[in-house]
mmCIF file of C-alpha atoms in Angstrom:
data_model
loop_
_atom_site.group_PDB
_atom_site.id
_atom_site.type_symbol
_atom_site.label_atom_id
_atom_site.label_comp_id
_atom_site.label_asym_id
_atom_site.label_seq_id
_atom_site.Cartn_x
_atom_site.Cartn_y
_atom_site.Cartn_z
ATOM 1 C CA UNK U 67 29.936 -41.054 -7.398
ATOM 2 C CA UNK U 68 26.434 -41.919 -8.378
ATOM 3 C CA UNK U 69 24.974 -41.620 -4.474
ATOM 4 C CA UNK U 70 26.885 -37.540 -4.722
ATOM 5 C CA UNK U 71 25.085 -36.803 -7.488
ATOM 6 C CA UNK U 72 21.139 -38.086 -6.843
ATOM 7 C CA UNK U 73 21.660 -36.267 -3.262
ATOM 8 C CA UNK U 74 23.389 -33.114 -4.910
ATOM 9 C CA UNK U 75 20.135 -32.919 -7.056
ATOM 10 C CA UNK U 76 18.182 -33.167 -4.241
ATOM 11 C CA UNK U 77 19.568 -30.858 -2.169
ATOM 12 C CA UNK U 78 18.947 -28.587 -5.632
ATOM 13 C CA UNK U 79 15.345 -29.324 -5.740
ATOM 14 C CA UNK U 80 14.775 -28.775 -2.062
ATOM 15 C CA UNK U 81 16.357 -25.280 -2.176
ATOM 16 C CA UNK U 82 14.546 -24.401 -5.706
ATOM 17 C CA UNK U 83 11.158 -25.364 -3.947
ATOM 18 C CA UNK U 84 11.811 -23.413 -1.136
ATOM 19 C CA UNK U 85 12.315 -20.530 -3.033
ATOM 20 C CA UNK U 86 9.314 -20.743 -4.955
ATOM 21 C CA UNK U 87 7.364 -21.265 -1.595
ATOM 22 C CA UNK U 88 8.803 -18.335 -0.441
ATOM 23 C CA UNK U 89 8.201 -16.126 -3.321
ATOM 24 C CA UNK U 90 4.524 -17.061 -4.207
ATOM 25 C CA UNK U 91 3.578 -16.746 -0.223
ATOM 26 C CA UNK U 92 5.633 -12.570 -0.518
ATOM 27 C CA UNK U 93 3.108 -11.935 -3.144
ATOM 28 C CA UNK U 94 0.274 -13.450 -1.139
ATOM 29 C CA UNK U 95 0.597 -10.932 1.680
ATOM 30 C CA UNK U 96 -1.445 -8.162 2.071
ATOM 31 C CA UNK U 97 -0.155 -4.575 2.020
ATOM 32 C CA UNK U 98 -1.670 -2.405 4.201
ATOM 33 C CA UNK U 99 -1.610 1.348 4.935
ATOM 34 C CA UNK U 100 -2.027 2.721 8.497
ATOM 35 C CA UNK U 101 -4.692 5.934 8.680
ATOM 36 C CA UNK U 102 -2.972 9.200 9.357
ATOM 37 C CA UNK U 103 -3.357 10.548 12.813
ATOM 38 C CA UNK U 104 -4.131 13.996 11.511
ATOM 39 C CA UNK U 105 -6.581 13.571 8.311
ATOM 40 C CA UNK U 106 -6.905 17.802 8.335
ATOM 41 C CA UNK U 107 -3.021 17.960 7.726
ATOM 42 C CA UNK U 108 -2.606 14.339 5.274
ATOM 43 C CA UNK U 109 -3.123 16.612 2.073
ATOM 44 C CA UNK U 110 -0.560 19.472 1.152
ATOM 45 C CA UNK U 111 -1.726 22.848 1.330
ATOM 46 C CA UNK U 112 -2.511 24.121 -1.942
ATOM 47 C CA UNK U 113 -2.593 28.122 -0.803
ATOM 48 C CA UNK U 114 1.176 27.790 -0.067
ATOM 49 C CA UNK U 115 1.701 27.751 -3.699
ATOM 50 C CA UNK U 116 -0.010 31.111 -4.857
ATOM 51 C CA UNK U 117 2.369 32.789 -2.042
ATOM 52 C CA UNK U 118 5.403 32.384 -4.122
#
């Protein structure tokens, strides 16, 4: 009964410092935004507006 329970809490401590691995190295990456192909046509027009 003893042996079930020291490898039960290992298993738990292997699988809570995964997750914190796993977590810390998500907000480690590096977000990044691709350019637009068209840079004339990335903002809306504004002149659209006063039609209406």
């Amino acid at each position: 009964m003893k042996a079930i329970i020291i490898i039960s809490i290992i298993i738990v401590l292997i699988i809570l410092a995964l997750s914190v691995f796993t977590i810390n190295k998500g907000y480690d990456y590096k977000h990044t935004i691709d350019p637009s192909p068209n840079p004339d046509k990335s903002e809306p027009d504004k002149s659209s507006d006063d039609k209406q």
